[in-house]
mmCIF file of C-alpha atoms in Angstrom:
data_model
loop_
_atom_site.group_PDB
_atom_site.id
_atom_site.type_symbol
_atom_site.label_atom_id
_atom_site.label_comp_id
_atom_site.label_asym_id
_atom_site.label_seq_id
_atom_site.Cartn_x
_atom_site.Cartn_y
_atom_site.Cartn_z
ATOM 1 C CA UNK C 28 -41.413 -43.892 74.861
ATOM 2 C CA UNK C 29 -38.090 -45.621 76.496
ATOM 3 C CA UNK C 30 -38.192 -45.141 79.719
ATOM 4 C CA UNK C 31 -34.050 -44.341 79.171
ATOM 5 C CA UNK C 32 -35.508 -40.635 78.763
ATOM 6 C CA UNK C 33 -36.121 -39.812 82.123
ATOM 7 C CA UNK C 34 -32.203 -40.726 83.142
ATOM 8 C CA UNK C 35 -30.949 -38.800 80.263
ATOM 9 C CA UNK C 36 -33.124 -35.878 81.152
ATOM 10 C CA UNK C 37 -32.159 -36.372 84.888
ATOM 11 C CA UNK C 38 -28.039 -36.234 83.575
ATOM 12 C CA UNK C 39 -28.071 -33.536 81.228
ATOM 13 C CA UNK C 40 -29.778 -31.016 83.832
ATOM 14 C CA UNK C 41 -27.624 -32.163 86.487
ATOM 15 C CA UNK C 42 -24.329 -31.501 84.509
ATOM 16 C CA UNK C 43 -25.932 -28.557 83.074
ATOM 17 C CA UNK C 44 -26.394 -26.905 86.395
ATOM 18 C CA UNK C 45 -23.121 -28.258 87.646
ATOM 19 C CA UNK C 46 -25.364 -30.338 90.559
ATOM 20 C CA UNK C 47 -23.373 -33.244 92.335
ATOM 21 C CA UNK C 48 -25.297 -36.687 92.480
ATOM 22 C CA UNK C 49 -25.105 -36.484 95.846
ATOM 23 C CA UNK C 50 -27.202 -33.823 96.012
ATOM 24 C CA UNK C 51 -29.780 -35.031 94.356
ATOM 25 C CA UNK C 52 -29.508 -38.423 96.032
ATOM 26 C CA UNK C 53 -29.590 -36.094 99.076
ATOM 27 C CA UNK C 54 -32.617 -34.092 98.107
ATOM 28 C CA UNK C 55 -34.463 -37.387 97.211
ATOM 29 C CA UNK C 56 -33.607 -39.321 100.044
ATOM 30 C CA UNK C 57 -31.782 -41.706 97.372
ATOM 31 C CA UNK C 58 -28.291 -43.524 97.677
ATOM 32 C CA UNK C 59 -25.878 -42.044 95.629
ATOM 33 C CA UNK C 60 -25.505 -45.350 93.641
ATOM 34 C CA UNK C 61 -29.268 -44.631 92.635
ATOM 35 C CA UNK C 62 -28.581 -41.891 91.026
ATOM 36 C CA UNK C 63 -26.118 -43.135 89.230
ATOM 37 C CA UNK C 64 -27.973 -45.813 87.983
ATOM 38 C CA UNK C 65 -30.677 -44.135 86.620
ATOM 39 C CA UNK C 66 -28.260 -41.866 84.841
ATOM 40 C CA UNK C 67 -26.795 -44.950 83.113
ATOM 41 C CA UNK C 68 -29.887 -46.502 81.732
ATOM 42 C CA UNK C 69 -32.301 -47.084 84.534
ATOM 43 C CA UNK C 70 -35.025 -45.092 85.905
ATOM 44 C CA UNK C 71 -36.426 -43.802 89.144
ATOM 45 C CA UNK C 72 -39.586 -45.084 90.882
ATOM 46 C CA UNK C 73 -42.608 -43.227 89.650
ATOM 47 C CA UNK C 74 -43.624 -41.978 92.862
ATOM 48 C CA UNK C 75 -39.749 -39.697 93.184
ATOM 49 C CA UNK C 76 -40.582 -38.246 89.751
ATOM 50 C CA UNK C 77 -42.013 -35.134 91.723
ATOM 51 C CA UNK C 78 -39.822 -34.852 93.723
ATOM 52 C CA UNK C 79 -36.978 -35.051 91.125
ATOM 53 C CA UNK C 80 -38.996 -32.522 88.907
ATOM 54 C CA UNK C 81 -39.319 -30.007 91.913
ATOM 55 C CA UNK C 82 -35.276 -30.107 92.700
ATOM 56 C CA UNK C 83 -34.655 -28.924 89.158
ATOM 57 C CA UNK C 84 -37.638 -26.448 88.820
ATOM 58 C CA UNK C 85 -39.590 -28.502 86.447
ATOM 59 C CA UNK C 86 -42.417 -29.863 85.744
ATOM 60 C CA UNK C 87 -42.577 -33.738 85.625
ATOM 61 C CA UNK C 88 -43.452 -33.962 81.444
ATOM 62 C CA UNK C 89 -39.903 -32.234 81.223
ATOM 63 C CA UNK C 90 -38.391 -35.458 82.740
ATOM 64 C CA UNK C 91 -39.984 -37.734 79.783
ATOM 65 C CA UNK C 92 -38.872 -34.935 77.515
ATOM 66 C CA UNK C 93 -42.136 -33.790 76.660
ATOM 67 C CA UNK C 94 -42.583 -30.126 75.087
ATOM 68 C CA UNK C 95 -44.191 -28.059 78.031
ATOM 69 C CA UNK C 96 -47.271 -26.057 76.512
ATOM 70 C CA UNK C 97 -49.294 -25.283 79.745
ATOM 71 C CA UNK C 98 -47.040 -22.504 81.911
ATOM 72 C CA UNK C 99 -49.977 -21.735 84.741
ATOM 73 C CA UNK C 100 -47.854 -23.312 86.960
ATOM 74 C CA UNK C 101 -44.032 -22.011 86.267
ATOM 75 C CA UNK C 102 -44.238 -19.339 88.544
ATOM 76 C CA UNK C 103 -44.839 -21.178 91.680
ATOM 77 C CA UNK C 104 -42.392 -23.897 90.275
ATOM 78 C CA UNK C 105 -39.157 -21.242 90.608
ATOM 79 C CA UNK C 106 -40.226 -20.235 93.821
ATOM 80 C CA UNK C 107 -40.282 -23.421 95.328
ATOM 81 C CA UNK C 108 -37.244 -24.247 93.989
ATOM 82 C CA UNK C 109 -35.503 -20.886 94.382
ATOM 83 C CA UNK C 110 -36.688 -21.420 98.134
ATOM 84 C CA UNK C 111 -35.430 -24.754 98.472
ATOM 85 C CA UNK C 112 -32.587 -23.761 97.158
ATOM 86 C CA UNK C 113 -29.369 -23.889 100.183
ATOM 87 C CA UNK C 114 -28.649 -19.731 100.897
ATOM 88 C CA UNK C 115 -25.219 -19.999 99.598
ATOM 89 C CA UNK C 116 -26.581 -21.016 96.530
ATOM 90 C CA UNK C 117 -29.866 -19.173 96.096
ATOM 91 C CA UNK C 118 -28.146 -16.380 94.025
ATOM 92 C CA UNK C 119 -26.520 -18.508 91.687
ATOM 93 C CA UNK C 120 -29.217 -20.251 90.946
ATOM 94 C CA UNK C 121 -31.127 -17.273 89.719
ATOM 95 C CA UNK C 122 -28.480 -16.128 88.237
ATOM 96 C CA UNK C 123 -28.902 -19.306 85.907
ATOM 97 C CA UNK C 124 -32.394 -18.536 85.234
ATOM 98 C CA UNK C 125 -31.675 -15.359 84.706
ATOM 99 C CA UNK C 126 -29.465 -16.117 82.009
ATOM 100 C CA UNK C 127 -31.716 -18.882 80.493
ATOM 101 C CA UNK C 128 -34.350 -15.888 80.437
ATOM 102 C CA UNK C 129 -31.861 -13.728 78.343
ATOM 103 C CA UNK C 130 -31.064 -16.465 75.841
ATOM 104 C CA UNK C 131 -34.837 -17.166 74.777
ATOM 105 C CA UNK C 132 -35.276 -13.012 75.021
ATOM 106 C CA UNK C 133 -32.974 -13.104 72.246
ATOM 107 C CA UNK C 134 -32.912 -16.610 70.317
ATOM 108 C CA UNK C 135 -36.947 -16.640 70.688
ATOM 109 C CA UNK C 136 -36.108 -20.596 71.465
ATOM 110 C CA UNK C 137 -35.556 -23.040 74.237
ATOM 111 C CA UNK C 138 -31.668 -22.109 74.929
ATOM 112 C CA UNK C 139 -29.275 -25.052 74.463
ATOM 113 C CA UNK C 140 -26.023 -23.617 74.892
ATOM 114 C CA UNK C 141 -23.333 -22.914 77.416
ATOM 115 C CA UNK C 142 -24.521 -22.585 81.072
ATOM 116 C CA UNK C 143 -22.953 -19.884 83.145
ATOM 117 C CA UNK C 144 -20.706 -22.369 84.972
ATOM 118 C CA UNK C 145 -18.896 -22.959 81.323
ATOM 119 C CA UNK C 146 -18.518 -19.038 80.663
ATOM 120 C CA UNK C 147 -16.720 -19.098 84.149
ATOM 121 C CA UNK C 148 -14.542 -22.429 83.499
ATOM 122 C CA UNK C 149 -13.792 -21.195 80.335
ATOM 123 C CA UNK C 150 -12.792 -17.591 80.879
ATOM 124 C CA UNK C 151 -9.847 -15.903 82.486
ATOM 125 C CA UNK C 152 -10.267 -14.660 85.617
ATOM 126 C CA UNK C 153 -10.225 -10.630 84.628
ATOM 127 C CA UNK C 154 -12.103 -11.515 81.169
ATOM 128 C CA UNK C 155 -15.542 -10.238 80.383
ATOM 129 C CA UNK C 156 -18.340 -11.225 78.469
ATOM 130 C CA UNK C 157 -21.839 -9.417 77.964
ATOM 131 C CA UNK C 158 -25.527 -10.160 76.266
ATOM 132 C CA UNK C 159 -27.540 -7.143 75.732
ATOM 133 C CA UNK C 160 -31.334 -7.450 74.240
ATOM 134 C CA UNK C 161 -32.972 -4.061 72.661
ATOM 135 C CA UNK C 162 -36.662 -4.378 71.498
ATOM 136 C CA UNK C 163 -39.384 -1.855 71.137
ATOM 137 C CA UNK C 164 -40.907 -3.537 74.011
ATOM 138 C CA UNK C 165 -37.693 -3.114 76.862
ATOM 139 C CA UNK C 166 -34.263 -3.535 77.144
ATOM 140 C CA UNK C 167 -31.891 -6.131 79.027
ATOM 141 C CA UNK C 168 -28.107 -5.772 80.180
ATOM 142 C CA UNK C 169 -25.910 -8.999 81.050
ATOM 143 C CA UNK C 170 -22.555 -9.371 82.413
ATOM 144 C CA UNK C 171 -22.166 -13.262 82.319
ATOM 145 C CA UNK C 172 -18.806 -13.917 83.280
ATOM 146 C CA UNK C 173 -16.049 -13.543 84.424
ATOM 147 C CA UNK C 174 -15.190 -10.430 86.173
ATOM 148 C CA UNK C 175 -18.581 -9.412 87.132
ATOM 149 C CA UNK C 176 -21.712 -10.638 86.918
ATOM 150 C CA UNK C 177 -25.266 -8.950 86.939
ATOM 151 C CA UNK C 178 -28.253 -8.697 85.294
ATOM 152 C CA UNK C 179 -30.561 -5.416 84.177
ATOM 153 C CA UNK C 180 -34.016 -6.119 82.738
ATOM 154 C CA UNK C 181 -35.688 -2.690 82.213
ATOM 155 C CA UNK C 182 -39.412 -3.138 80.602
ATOM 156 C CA UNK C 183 -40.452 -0.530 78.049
ATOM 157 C CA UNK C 184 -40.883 2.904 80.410
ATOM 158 C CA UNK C 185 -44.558 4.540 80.099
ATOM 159 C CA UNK C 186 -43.318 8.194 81.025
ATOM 160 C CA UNK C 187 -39.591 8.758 80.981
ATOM 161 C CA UNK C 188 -39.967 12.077 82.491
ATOM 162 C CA UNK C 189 -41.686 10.940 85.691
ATOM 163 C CA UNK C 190 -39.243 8.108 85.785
ATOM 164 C CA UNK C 191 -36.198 10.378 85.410
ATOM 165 C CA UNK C 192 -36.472 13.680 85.334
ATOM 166 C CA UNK C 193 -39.149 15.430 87.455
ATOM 167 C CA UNK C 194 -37.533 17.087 90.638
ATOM 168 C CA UNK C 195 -34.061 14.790 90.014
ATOM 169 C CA UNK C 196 -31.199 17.263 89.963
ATOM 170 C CA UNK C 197 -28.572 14.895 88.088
ATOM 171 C CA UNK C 198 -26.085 17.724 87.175
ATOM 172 C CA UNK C 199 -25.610 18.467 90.942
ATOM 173 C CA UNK C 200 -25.490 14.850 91.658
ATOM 174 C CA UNK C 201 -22.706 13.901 88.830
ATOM 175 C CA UNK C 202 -20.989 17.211 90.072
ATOM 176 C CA UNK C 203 -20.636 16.114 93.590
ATOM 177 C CA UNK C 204 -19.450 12.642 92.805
ATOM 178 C CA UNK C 205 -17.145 14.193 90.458
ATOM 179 C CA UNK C 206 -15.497 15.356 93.669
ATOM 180 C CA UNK C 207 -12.301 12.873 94.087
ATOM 181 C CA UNK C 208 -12.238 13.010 97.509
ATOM 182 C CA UNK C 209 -15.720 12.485 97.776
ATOM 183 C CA UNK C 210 -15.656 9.175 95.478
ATOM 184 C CA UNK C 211 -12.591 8.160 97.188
ATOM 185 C CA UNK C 212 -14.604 8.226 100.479
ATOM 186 C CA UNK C 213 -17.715 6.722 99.323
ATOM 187 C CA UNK C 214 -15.472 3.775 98.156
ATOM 188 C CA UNK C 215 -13.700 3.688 101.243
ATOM 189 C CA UNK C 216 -16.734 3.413 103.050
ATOM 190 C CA UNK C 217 -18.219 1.325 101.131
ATOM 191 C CA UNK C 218 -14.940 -1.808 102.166
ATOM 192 C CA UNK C 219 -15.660 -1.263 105.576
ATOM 193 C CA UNK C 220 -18.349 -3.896 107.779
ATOM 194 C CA UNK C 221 -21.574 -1.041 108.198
ATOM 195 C CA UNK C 222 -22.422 -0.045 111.502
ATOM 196 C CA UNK C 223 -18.878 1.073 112.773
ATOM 197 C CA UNK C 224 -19.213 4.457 113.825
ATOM 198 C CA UNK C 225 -16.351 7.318 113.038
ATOM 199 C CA UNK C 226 -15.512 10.736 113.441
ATOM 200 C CA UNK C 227 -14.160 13.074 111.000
ATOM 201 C CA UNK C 228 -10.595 12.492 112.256
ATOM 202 C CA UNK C 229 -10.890 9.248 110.853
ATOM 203 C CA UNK C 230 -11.690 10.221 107.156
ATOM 204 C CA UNK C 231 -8.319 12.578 107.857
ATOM 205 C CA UNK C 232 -6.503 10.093 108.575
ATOM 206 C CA UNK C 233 -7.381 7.320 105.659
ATOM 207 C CA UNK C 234 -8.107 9.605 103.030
ATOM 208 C CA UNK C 235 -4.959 12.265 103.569
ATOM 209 C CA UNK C 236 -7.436 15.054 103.920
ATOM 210 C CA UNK C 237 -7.663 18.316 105.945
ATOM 211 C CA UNK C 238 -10.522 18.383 108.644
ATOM 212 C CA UNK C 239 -12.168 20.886 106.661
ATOM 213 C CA UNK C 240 -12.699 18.600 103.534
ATOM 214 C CA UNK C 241 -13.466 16.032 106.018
ATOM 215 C CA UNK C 242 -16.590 18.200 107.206
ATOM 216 C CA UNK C 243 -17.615 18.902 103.390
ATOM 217 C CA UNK C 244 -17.479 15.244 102.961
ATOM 218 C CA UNK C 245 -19.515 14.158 106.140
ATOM 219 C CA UNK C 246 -22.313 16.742 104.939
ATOM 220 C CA UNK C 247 -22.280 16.009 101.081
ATOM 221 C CA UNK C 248 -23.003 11.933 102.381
ATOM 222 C CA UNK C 249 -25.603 13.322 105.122
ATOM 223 C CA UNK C 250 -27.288 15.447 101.850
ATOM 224 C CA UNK C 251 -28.155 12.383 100.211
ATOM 225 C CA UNK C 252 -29.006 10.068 103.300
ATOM 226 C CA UNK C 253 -25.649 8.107 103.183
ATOM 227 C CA UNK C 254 -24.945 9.137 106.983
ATOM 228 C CA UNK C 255 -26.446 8.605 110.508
ATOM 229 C CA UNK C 256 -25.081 10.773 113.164
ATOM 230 C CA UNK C 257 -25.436 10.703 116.987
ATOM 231 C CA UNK C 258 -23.570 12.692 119.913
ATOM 232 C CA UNK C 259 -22.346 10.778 122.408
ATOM 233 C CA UNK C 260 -20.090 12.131 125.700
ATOM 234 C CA UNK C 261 -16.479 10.924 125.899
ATOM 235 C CA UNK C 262 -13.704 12.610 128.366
ATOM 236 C CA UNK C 263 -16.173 15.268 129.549
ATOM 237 C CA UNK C 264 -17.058 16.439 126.459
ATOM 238 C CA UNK C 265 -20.009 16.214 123.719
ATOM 239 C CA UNK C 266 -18.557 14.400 120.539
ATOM 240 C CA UNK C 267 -20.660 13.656 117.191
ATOM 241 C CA UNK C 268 -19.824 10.516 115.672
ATOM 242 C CA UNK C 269 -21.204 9.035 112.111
ATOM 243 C CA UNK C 270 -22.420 5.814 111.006
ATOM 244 C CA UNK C 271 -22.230 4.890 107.372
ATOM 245 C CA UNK C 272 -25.535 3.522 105.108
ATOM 246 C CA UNK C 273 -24.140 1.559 102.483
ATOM 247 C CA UNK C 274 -26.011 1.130 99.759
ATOM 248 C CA UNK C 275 -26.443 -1.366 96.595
ATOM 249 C CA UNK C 276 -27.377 1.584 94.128
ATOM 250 C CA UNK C 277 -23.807 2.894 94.477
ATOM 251 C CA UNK C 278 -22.317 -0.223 93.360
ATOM 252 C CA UNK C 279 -24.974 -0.677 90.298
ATOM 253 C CA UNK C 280 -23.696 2.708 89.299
ATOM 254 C CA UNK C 281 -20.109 2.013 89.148
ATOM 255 C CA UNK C 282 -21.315 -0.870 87.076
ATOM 256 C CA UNK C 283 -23.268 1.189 84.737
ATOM 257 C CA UNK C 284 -20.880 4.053 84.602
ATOM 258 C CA UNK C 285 -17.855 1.376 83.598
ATOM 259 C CA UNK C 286 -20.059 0.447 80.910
ATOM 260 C CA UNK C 287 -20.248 4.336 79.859
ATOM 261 C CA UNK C 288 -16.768 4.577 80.198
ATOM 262 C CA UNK C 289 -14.496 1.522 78.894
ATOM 263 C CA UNK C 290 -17.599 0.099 76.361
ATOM 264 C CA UNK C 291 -17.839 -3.747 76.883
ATOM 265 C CA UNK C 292 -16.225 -5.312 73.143
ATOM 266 C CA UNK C 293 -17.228 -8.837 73.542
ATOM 267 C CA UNK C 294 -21.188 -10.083 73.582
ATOM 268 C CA UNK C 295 -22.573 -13.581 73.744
ATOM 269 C CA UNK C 296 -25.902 -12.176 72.274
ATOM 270 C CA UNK C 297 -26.186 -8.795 71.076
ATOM 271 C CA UNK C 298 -30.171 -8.466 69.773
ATOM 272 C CA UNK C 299 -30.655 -4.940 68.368
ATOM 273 C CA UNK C 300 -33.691 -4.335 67.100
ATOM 274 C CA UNK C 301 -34.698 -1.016 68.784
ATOM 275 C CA UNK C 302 -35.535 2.055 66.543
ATOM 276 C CA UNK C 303 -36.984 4.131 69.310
ATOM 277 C CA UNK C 304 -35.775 6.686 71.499
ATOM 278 C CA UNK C 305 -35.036 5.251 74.909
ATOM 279 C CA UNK C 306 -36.846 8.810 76.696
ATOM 280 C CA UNK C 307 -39.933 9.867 74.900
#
């Protein structure tokens, strides 16, 4: 086996994952030029090969270009290198996986093909692309790139009315979010750094609303555990003040319901092969 391999292996997974060679030199505790050089025909010492393999969430056979059969250890591979991973960069790197999980969901191969980075470079900023999987066995939703990205992986669901249904009033739900002012203030609250208390003279003010819709509002959020309020004294005088709970479930339904609304028209994958209902 030429021992060429391991720098070929070592550049295509660095470009793939759109990795300076500084940072790996970095990570290795490697000069630049070293990198460099194994990417251009040489190769690293044998004892950095673990190393090397850990920064890219590998195991070392990958680096000789090896087919991986024995997967005991994949799980605590990502981990480490999730946890490795700088903060800044933690979610993007998942988000990679992520999408290298969707591909083989769908191809039922070793994925190949453009890496998120390329959907990004090579889509307009307010463009959209999607990959969707539907099997008998669960269900996936993807937005790639570029507008927004996210990724849904449900499992197939054992008991779709426990999961859903039992003692979940949706029609009052839908009904109060329906509510324009209501939406409008959930969004509103939702720009705003949590923590900063208001009263309901505030929501007057920024939504253009009368005190009395105000109130509705305040309770409506309080109904569903959106508020915190606390009475504190100012000029003499007992004053209640709120604190907003902002919460990542509102934002995955404005996702989902954008979906429902303006369907997404352009898919990466689309695997259909789902005959079942989705609620049995």
């Amino acid at each position: 086996m030429s021992i060429e391999i391991i720098g070929r292996q070592i550049a295509d997974m660095r470009m793939e994952r759109g990795i300076r060679q500084e940072e790996l030199a970095k990570y290795v505790g490697v000069s630049t030029q070293a990198v460099s050089k194994w990417e251009n025909g040489g190769a690293p010492d044998i004892e950095l090969l673990p190393k090397i393999a850990d920064f890219f969430g590998v195991l070392t056979d990958f680096l000789f270009d090896r087919f991986i059969t024995d997967y005991s250890d994949l799980q605590t591979v990502l981990t480490k290198k999730i946890m490795e991973t700088s903060p800044e960069q933690q979610f993007k790197c998942v988000f990679e996986y992520c999408w290298d999980m969707e591909r083989a969901l769908c191809c039922g191969k070793i994925p190949t093909d453009g890496s998120v980075e390329e959907y990004e470079n090579d889509l307009g900023e307010q463009e959209q692309i999607y990959s969707s999987v539907m099997s008998e066995y669960g269900f996936t939703r993807m937005g790639i790139a570029n507008r927004l990205q996210y990724f849904l992986l449900v499992p197939e669901i054992r008991n779709t009315d426990t999961a859903f249904f039992d003692g979940i009033d949706y029609p009052s739900f839908f009904k109060d979010l329906s509510d324009k002012d209501f939406f409008d203030a959930c969004v509103f609250l939702n720009r705003r750094e949590s923590g900063k208390a208001f009263t309901p003279d505030f929501l007057v003010k920024n939504l253009k609303i009368d005190t009395d819709k105000a109130v509705q509002i305040i309770a409506t959020l309080e109904k569903y555990g959106l508020l915190n309020h606390t009475e504190i004294e100012m000029d003499d005088d007992i004053q209640t003040v709120y604190k907003f709970n902002p919460t990542s479930s509102f934002v995955a339904l404005l996702i989902f319901a954008r979906e429902m609304i303006k369907a997404p028209g352009s898919f990466s994958y689309y695997c259909a092969s789902r005959n079942k209902p989705y609620f049995n």
